[in-house]
């Protein structure tokens, strides 16, 4: 992520100085992960919600301070707020869940995430992620799809880094089990569900 974040940081700096190409580069680097995250939150309405988020990002870009990694976290926070606003407008709020005491630490590296998600299409991955409890699904989306580290994901979610690491670990473990049950046929268990389906 070092070279990626360096390129992103340089593009954001150019965009803040009014360079349209810099903004376009920042958009191309961030949008795939951001749209995946938003799709996990609101499903088919992801394009509309992401568009609202990018309007806010463009409007407030001059106020952003930080590097490429910080920019990814900042955009994820804005996208999350727009997604939650969208769900509120639909009179449906995602249910929050409490984490158990005595949480496990997530092991180093992203080997589990890579092993599970490499074998899936984006749609299948989002279907499986949508089958997780809300806190685990959001943690996995932020850590794996958006590429944020534990502290940045925790800031987006307003939780402690340890809680996010635990939720991501449990989510990835659950994904591995779901993937194993789905088998080589590629059929995922249950109907497609997004976080908005939890009330």
Coordinates of N, CA and C in Angstrom, one line a residue:
X1 N 0.8 -1.2 0.0 CA 0.0 0.0 0.0 C 0.9 1.3 0.0
X2 N 2.1 1.1 0.3 CA 3.0 2.3 0.4 C 3.1 3.1 -0.9
X3 N 3.4 2.5 -2.0 CA 3.4 3.2 -3.3 C 2.1 3.7 -3.7
X4 N 1.0 2.9 -3.5 CA -0.3 3.3 -3.8 C -0.7 4.5 -3.0
X5 N -0.4 4.5 -1.7 CA -0.8 5.7 -0.9 C 0.1 6.9 -1.3
X6 N 1.3 6.7 -1.7 CA 2.1 7.8 -2.1 C 1.6 8.5 -3.4
X7 N 1.2 7.6 -4.3 CA 0.6 8.1 -5.6 C -0.8 8.8 -5.2
X8 N -1.5 8.3 -4.4 CA -2.8 8.9 -4.0 C -2.6 10.2 -3.3
X9 N -1.6 10.2 -2.4 CA -1.4 11.5 -1.7 C -0.9 12.6 -2.6
X10 N -0.1 12.3 -3.6 CA 0.4 13.3 -4.6 C -0.8 13.7 -5.4
X11 N -1.7 12.8 -5.8 CA -2.9 13.2 -6.6 C -3.8 14.1 -5.8
X12 N -4.0 13.8 -4.5 CA -4.9 14.6 -3.7 C -4.3 16.0 -3.5
X13 N -3.0 16.1 -3.3 CA -2.3 17.4 -3.2 C -2.5 18.2 -4.5
X14 N -2.4 17.6 -5.6 CA -2.6 18.3 -6.9 C -4.0 18.7 -7.0
X15 N -5.0 17.8 -6.6 CA -6.4 18.2 -6.7 C -6.7 19.4 -5.8
X16 N -6.1 19.4 -4.7 CA -6.4 20.5 -3.7 C -5.9 21.9 -4.3
X17 N -4.9 21.8 -5.3 CA -4.4 23.0 -5.9 C -5.2 23.3 -7.2
X18 N -6.3 22.6 -7.4 CA -7.2 22.8 -8.5 C -6.9 22.0 -9.8
X19 N -6.0 21.0 -9.7 CA -5.7 20.2 -10.8 C -6.7 19.1 -11.1
X20 N -7.5 19.2 -12.2 CA -8.6 18.3 -12.4 C -8.0 16.9 -12.6
X21 N -6.9 16.7 -13.3 CA -6.3 15.4 -13.5 C -5.9 14.8 -12.2
X22 N -5.4 15.6 -11.2 CA -5.1 15.1 -9.9 C -6.3 14.5 -9.2
X23 N -7.5 15.2 -9.4 CA -8.7 14.7 -8.8 C -9.1 13.4 -9.5
X24 N -9.0 13.4 -10.8 CA -9.4 12.2 -11.5 C -8.6 11.0 -11.1
X25 N -7.3 11.2 -10.9 CA -6.4 10.1 -10.4 C -6.8 9.6 -9.0
X26 N -7.1 10.6 -8.1 CA -7.5 10.2 -6.8 C -8.8 9.4 -6.9
X27 N -9.7 9.9 -7.7 CA -11.0 9.2 -7.9 C -10.8 7.7 -8.4
X28 N -10.0 7.6 -9.4 CA -9.7 6.2 -9.9 C -9.1 5.3 -8.9
X29 N -8.3 5.9 -8.1 CA -7.6 5.0 -7.1 C -8.5 4.6 -5.9
X30 N -9.4 5.5 -5.5 CA -10.3 5.3 -4.4 C -11.6 4.6 -4.7
X31 N -12.2 5.0 -5.8 CA -13.5 4.6 -6.1 C -13.8 3.1 -6.1
X32 N -13.0 2.2 -6.6 CA -13.3 0.8 -6.6 C -13.5 0.2 -5.2
X33 N -12.7 0.6 -4.2 CA -12.8 0.1 -2.9 C -14.0 0.8 -2.2
X34 N -14.2 2.1 -2.5 CA -15.3 2.9 -1.9 C -16.6 2.3 -2.3
X35 N -16.8 2.0 -3.6 CA -18.1 1.5 -4.1 C -18.3 0.1 -3.6
X36 N -17.3 -0.7 -3.4 CA -17.5 -2.0 -2.8 C -18.0 -1.9 -1.4
X37 N -17.4 -0.9 -0.6 CA -17.8 -0.7 0.8 C -19.3 -0.2 0.8
X38 N -19.6 0.8 0.0 CA -21.0 1.3 0.0 C -22.0 0.2 -0.5
X39 N -21.6 -0.6 -1.4 CA -22.5 -1.6 -1.9 C -22.8 -2.6 -0.7
X40 N -21.8 -2.9 0.1 CA -22.1 -3.7 1.2 C -23.0 -3.1 2.3
X41 N -23.1 -1.8 2.3 CA -24.0 -1.1 3.2 C -25.4 -0.9 2.7
X42 N -25.5 -0.6 1.4 CA -26.8 -0.2 0.9 C -27.3 -1.0 -0.3
X43 N -26.5 -1.9 -0.8 CA -26.9 -2.8 -1.9 C -26.9 -2.0 -3.2
X44 N -28.0 -2.2 -4.0 CA -28.2 -1.7 -5.3 C -28.2 -0.2 -5.4
X45 N -28.3 0.5 -4.3 CA -28.3 2.0 -4.3 C -26.9 2.5 -4.1
X46 N -25.9 1.7 -4.2 CA -24.5 2.1 -4.0 C -24.0 3.2 -4.9
X47 N -24.4 3.1 -6.2 CA -23.9 4.2 -7.1 C -24.4 5.5 -6.7
X48 N -25.7 5.6 -6.4 CA -26.3 6.9 -6.0 C -25.6 7.4 -4.7
X49 N -25.5 6.6 -3.7 CA -24.9 7.0 -2.4 C -23.4 7.4 -2.6
X50 N -22.7 6.6 -3.4 CA -21.3 7.0 -3.7 C -21.2 8.3 -4.4
X51 N -22.1 8.6 -5.3 CA -22.1 9.9 -6.0 C -22.3 11.0 -5.1
X52 N -23.2 10.8 -4.1 CA -23.4 11.9 -3.1 C -22.2 12.1 -2.3
X53 N -21.5 11.0 -1.9 CA -20.3 11.1 -1.2 C -19.2 11.8 -1.9
X54 N -19.1 11.5 -3.2 CA -18.1 12.2 -4.0 C -18.4 13.7 -4.2
X55 N -19.6 14.1 -4.2 CA -20.0 15.5 -4.2 C -19.5 16.2 -3.0
X56 N -19.7 15.5 -1.8 CA -19.2 16.1 -0.6 C -17.7 16.1 -0.5
X57 N -17.0 15.0 -1.0 CA -15.6 15.0 -1.0 C -15.0 16.1 -1.9
X58 N -15.6 16.3 -3.1 CA -15.1 17.4 -3.9 C -15.3 18.7 -3.3
X59 N -16.5 18.9 -2.7 CA -16.8 20.2 -2.0 C -15.8 20.5 -0.9
X60 N -15.5 19.5 -0.1 CA -14.7 19.7 1.1 C -13.2 19.4 1.0
X61 N -12.8 19.1 -0.2 CA -11.4 18.6 -0.5 C -10.4 19.6 0.1
X62 N -10.6 20.9 0.0 CA -9.7 21.9 0.5 C -9.5 21.8 2.0
X63 N -10.4 21.3 2.7 CA -10.2 21.2 4.2 C -9.5 19.9 4.6
X64 N -9.3 18.9 3.7 CA -8.7 17.7 4.0 C -7.2 17.9 4.3
X65 N -6.7 17.3 5.4 CA -5.3 17.4 5.7 C -4.8 15.9 6.0
X66 N -3.8 15.5 5.3 CA -3.3 14.2 5.5 C -2.7 13.6 4.3
X67 N -2.3 12.3 4.4 CA -1.7 11.6 3.3 C -2.7 10.7 2.5
X68 N -2.2 9.8 1.7 CA -3.0 9.0 0.9 C -3.9 8.1 1.7
X69 N -3.2 7.4 2.8 CA -4.0 6.5 3.6 C -5.1 7.3 4.4
X70 N -4.7 8.5 4.8 CA -5.7 9.4 5.5 C -6.9 9.7 4.6
X71 N -6.5 10.0 3.3 CA -7.6 10.3 2.4 C -8.6 9.2 2.2
X72 N -8.0 7.9 2.1 CA -8.9 6.8 2.0 C -9.9 6.7 3.2
X73 N -9.3 6.9 4.4 CA -10.1 6.9 5.6 C -11.2 8.0 5.6
X74 N -10.7 9.2 5.2 CA -11.6 10.3 5.2 C -12.8 10.1 4.2
X75 N -12.5 9.5 3.0 CA -13.5 9.3 2.0 C -14.5 8.2 2.5
X76 N -13.9 7.2 3.2 CA -14.8 6.1 3.7 C -15.7 6.6 4.8
X77 N -15.2 7.5 5.6 CA -16.1 8.1 6.6 C -17.2 8.9 6.0
X78 N -16.9 9.7 5.0 CA -18.0 10.4 4.3 C -19.0 9.5 3.6
X79 N -18.5 8.5 3.0 CA -19.4 7.5 2.3 C -20.2 6.8 3.3
X80 N -19.7 6.4 4.4 CA -20.5 5.8 5.5 C -21.6 6.7 6.0
X81 N -21.3 8.0 6.2 CA -22.3 8.9 6.6 C -23.4 9.0 5.6
X82 N -23.0 9.1 4.3 CA -24.1 9.2 3.3 C -24.9 7.9 3.2
X83 N -24.3 6.8 3.4 CA -25.0 5.5 3.4 C -26.0 5.4 4.5
X84 N -25.5 5.8 5.7 CA -26.4 5.8 6.9 C -27.6 6.8 6.7
X85 N -27.3 8.0 6.1 CA -28.4 9.0 5.8 C -29.4 8.3 4.8
X86 N -28.9 7.6 3.8 CA -29.7 7.0 2.9 C -30.6 6.0 3.5
X87 N -30.1 5.2 4.4 CA -30.8 4.2 5.1 C -31.9 4.8 6.0
X88 N -31.5 5.9 6.7 CA -32.5 6.7 7.5 C -33.7 7.2 6.7
X89 N -33.3 7.7 5.5 CA -34.4 8.2 4.6 C -35.4 7.1 4.2
X90 N -34.9 5.9 4.2 CA -35.7 4.7 3.9 C -36.4 4.2 5.1
X91 N -36.2 4.9 6.2 CA -36.7 4.5 7.5 C -36.2 3.1 8.0
X92 N -35.0 2.8 7.6 CA -34.4 1.6 8.0 C -33.0 1.9 8.5
X93 N -32.7 1.5 9.7 CA -31.4 1.7 10.2 C -30.7 0.4 10.4
X94 N -29.4 0.3 10.2 CA -28.6 -0.9 10.5 C -28.6 -1.1 12.0
X95 N -28.8 -2.3 12.4 CA -28.7 -2.6 13.9 C -27.3 -2.7 14.3
X96 N -27.1 -2.1 15.5 CA -25.7 -2.2 16.1 C -25.7 -3.4 16.9
X97 N -24.5 -4.0 17.1 CA -24.4 -5.1 17.9 C -23.2 -4.9 18.9
X98 N -23.3 -5.5 20.0 CA -22.3 -5.4 21.0 C -21.2 -6.5 20.8
X99 N -20.0 -6.1 21.1 CA -18.9 -7.1 21.0 C -18.7 -7.8 22.3
X100 N -18.4 -9.0 22.3 CA -18.1 -9.7 23.6 C -16.8 -9.3 24.2
X101 N -16.8 -9.5 25.5 CA -15.6 -9.2 26.3 C -14.6 -10.3 26.0
X102 N -13.3 -10.0 26.0 CA -12.2 -11.0 25.8 C -12.0 -11.2 24.3
X103 N -12.0 -10.2 23.5 CA -11.9 -10.3 22.1 C -10.5 -10.8 21.7
X104 N -10.5 -11.6 20.6 CA -9.2 -12.1 20.0 C -8.5 -11.0 19.2
X105 N -7.2 -11.0 19.1 CA -6.5 -10.1 18.2 C -6.4 -10.7 16.8
X106 N -6.5 -9.9 15.8 CA -6.4 -10.3 14.5 C -5.0 -10.7 14.2
X107 N -4.7 -11.8 13.6 CA -3.3 -12.2 13.3 C -2.7 -11.2 12.2
X108 N -1.4 -11.1 12.2 CA -0.7 -10.2 11.2 C -1.0 -10.7 9.8
X109 N -0.9 -9.7 8.9 CA -1.0 -10.0 7.5 C -2.5 -10.2 7.0
X110 N -2.7 -10.3 5.8 CA -4.0 -10.4 5.2 C -4.2 -11.7 4.5
X111 N -3.5 -12.8 4.9 CA -3.5 -14.1 4.2 C -4.9 -14.6 4.2
X112 N -5.6 -14.6 5.3 CA -7.0 -15.1 5.2 C -7.9 -14.4 4.3
X113 N -7.8 -13.1 4.3 CA -8.6 -12.3 3.4 C -8.2 -12.6 1.9
X114 N -7.0 -12.7 1.6 CA -6.5 -13.0 0.3 C -7.0 -14.3 -0.2
X115 N -6.8 -15.3 0.7 CA -7.2 -16.7 0.3 C -8.7 -16.8 0.0
X116 N -9.5 -16.1 0.8 CA -11.0 -16.2 0.6 C -11.4 -15.3 -0.6
X117 N -11.0 -14.1 -0.6 CA -11.6 -13.2 -1.6 C -10.9 -13.3 -3.0
X118 N -9.8 -13.9 -3.1 CA -9.2 -14.1 -4.4 C -10.0 -15.1 -5.2
X119 N -10.7 -16.0 -4.6 CA -11.5 -17.0 -5.2 C -12.9 -16.6 -5.6
X120 N -13.2 -15.4 -5.3 CA -14.6 -15.0 -5.5 C -14.7 -13.8 -6.4
X121 N -15.8 -13.7 -7.2 CA -16.0 -12.4 -7.9 C -16.4 -11.4 -6.9
X122 N -16.4 -10.1 -7.3 CA -16.8 -9.0 -6.4 C -18.2 -9.3 -6.0
X123 N -19.1 -9.6 -6.8 CA -20.5 -9.8 -6.5 C -20.7 -11.0 -5.4
X124 N -20.0 -12.1 -5.7 CA -20.1 -13.2 -4.7 C -19.5 -12.8 -3.4
X125 N -18.4 -12.0 -3.4 CA -17.7 -11.6 -2.2 C -18.7 -10.7 -1.4
X126 N -19.3 -9.8 -2.1 CA -20.2 -8.9 -1.4 C -21.5 -9.6 -0.8
X127 N -21.9 -10.7 -1.6 CA -23.0 -11.5 -1.1 C -22.6 -12.2 0.2
X128 N -21.4 -12.8 0.2 CA -20.9 -13.5 1.4 C -20.7 -12.5 2.6
X129 N -20.1 -11.4 2.3 CA -19.9 -10.4 3.3 C -21.2 -9.9 3.9
X130 N -22.2 -9.8 3.0 CA -23.5 -9.3 3.5 C -24.2 -10.3 4.4
X131 N -23.7 -11.6 4.4 CA -24.3 -12.6 5.3 C -23.7 -12.5 6.7
X132 N -22.7 -11.7 6.9 CA -22.1 -11.6 8.2 C -22.9 -10.6 9.1
X133 N -22.7 -10.7 10.4 CA -23.3 -9.7 11.3 C -22.8 -8.3 10.9
X134 N -23.6 -7.3 11.1 CA -23.2 -5.9 10.6 C -21.8 -5.5 11.0
X135 N -21.5 -5.6 12.3 CA -20.2 -5.1 12.7 C -19.0 -5.8 12.0
X136 N -19.2 -7.1 11.8 CA -18.1 -7.9 11.1 C -18.1 -7.5 9.6
X137 N -19.3 -7.4 9.0 CA -19.3 -7.0 7.6 C -18.6 -5.7 7.3
X138 N -19.0 -4.7 8.2 CA -18.3 -3.4 8.0 C -16.8 -3.4 8.2
X139 N -16.4 -4.1 9.2 CA -15.0 -4.2 9.5 C -14.2 -4.9 8.3
X140 N -14.8 -6.0 7.8 CA -14.2 -6.6 6.6 C -14.2 -5.7 5.4
X141 N -15.3 -5.0 5.1 CA -15.3 -4.1 4.0 C -14.3 -3.0 4.1
X142 N -14.1 -2.4 5.3 CA -13.1 -1.4 5.5 C -11.7 -1.9 5.4
X143 N -11.4 -3.1 6.0 CA -10.1 -3.6 6.1 C -9.7 -4.2 4.7
X144 N -10.5 -5.0 4.1 CA -10.2 -5.7 2.9 C -10.5 -5.0 1.6
X145 N -11.8 -4.5 1.5 CA -12.2 -3.8 0.3 C -11.6 -2.4 0.1
X146 N -11.7 -1.6 1.2 CA -11.2 -0.2 1.1 C -9.7 -0.2 1.4
X147 N -9.2 -1.2 2.2 CA -7.8 -1.3 2.4 C -7.3 -0.5 3.6
X148 N -8.2 -0.1 4.5 CA -7.8 0.7 5.7 C -7.1 -0.2 6.7
X149 N -6.2 0.3 7.5 CA -5.6 -0.4 8.6 C -6.6 -0.4 9.8
X150 N -6.2 -1.1 10.9 CA -7.1 -1.1 12.0 C -7.5 0.2 12.6
X151 N -6.5 1.1 12.9 CA -6.8 2.4 13.5 C -7.7 3.3 12.6
X152 N -7.4 3.2 11.3 CA -8.2 4.0 10.4 C -9.6 3.5 10.3
X153 N -9.8 2.2 10.2 CA -11.1 1.6 10.2 C -11.9 1.9 11.5
X154 N -11.2 1.9 12.6 CA -11.8 2.2 13.9 C -12.3 3.7 13.9
X155 N -11.5 4.6 13.3 CA -12.0 6.0 13.3 C -13.2 6.1 12.4
X156 N -13.3 5.4 11.3 CA -14.5 5.5 10.5 C -15.7 4.9 11.2
X157 N -15.5 3.9 12.0 CA -16.7 3.2 12.7 C -16.9 3.8 14.0
X158 N -16.0 4.6 14.5 CA -16.2 5.2 15.9 C -16.0 4.1 17.0
X159 N -15.1 3.2 16.7 CA -14.9 2.1 17.7 C -13.4 2.0 18.0
X160 N -13.0 1.2 19.0 CA -11.6 0.9 19.3 C -11.0 0.0 18.3
X161 N -9.7 0.3 18.0 CA -9.0 -0.6 17.0 C -9.1 -2.1 17.3
X162 N -9.0 -2.5 18.6 CA -9.1 -3.9 18.9 C -10.5 -4.4 18.6
X163 N -11.5 -3.7 18.7 CA -12.9 -4.1 18.4 C -13.0 -4.4 16.9
X164 N -12.4 -3.5 16.1 CA -12.5 -3.6 14.7 C -11.6 -4.8 14.2
X165 N -10.4 -5.0 14.8 CA -9.6 -6.1 14.5 C -10.4 -7.4 14.8
X166 N -11.0 -7.5 15.9 CA -11.7 -8.7 16.3 C -12.9 -8.9 15.4
X167 N -13.7 -7.9 15.0 CA -14.8 -8.0 14.1 C -14.3 -8.5 12.8
X168 N -13.2 -7.9 12.3 CA -12.7 -8.3 11.0 C -12.2 -9.8 11.0
X169 N -11.5 -10.2 12.1 CA -11.0 -11.5 12.2 C -12.2 -12.5 12.2
X170 N -13.2 -12.2 13.0 CA -14.4 -13.1 13.1 C -15.1 -13.1 11.7
X171 N -15.2 -12.0 11.1 CA -15.9 -11.9 9.8 C -15.1 -12.7 8.8
X172 N -13.8 -12.6 8.7 CA -13.0 -13.4 7.8 C -13.1 -14.9 8.0
X173 N -13.1 -15.2 9.3 CA -13.2 -16.6 9.7 C -14.6 -17.1 9.2
X174 N -15.6 -16.3 9.4 CA -17.0 -16.7 9.0 C -17.0 -16.8 7.5
X175 N -16.4 -15.9 6.7 CA -16.3 -16.0 5.3 C -15.7 -17.3 4.8
X176 N -14.6 -17.6 5.5 CA -13.9 -18.8 5.1 C -14.8 -20.0 5.3
X177 N -15.6 -20.1 6.3 CA -16.5 -21.2 6.6 C -17.7 -21.1 5.5
X178 N -18.2 -19.9 5.2 CA -19.2 -19.8 4.2 C -18.7 -20.3 2.9
X179 N -17.5 -19.9 2.6 CA -16.9 -20.2 1.3 C -16.8 -21.7 1.1
X180 N -16.3 -22.3 2.2 CA -16.1 -23.8 2.2 C -17.5 -24.5 2.0
X181 N -18.5 -24.0 2.7 CA -19.8 -24.6 2.5 C -20.4 -24.4 1.1
X182 N -20.1 -23.2 0.5 CA -20.6 -22.9 -0.8 C -20.0 -23.9 -1.8
X183 N -18.8 -24.4 -1.5 CA -18.1 -25.3 -2.4 C -17.7 -24.8 -3.7
X184 N -17.2 -25.6 -4.5 CA -16.7 -25.2 -5.8 C -17.7 -24.7 -6.8
X185 N -19.0 -25.0 -6.5 CA -20.1 -24.6 -7.4 C -20.3 -23.1 -7.5
X186 N -19.8 -22.4 -6.5 CA -19.9 -21.0 -6.5 C -21.3 -20.5 -6.0
X187 N -22.1 -21.4 -5.5 CA -23.4 -21.1 -5.0 C -23.2 -20.6 -3.6
X188 N -23.7 -19.5 -3.3 CA -23.6 -19.0 -1.9 C -24.8 -19.3 -1.1
X189 N -24.6 -19.6 0.2 CA -25.7 -19.9 1.0 C -26.7 -18.8 1.3
X190 N -28.0 -19.0 1.1 CA -29.0 -18.0 1.4 C -29.1 -17.0 0.3
X191 N -30.1 -16.1 0.5 CA -30.3 -15.0 -0.5 C -29.4 -13.9 -0.3
X192 N -29.2 -13.1 -1.3 CA -28.3 -11.9 -1.2 C -28.9 -11.0 -0.2
X193 N -28.1 -10.4 0.7 CA -28.5 -9.5 1.7 C -27.5 -8.4 1.9
X194 N -27.9 -7.2 2.2 CA -27.0 -6.2 2.5 C -27.2 -5.8 4.0
X195 N -26.3 -4.9 4.4 CA -26.5 -4.4 5.8 C -27.8 -3.7 6.0
X196 N -28.4 -3.1 5.0 CA -29.7 -2.4 5.1 C -30.8 -3.4 5.5
X197 N -30.6 -4.7 5.2 CA -31.6 -5.6 5.5 C -31.8 -5.9 7.0
X198 N -30.8 -5.5 7.8 CA -30.8 -5.7 9.2 C -31.5 -4.6 9.9
X199 N -32.6 -4.8 10.7 CA -33.3 -3.8 11.3 C -33.3 -4.0 12.8

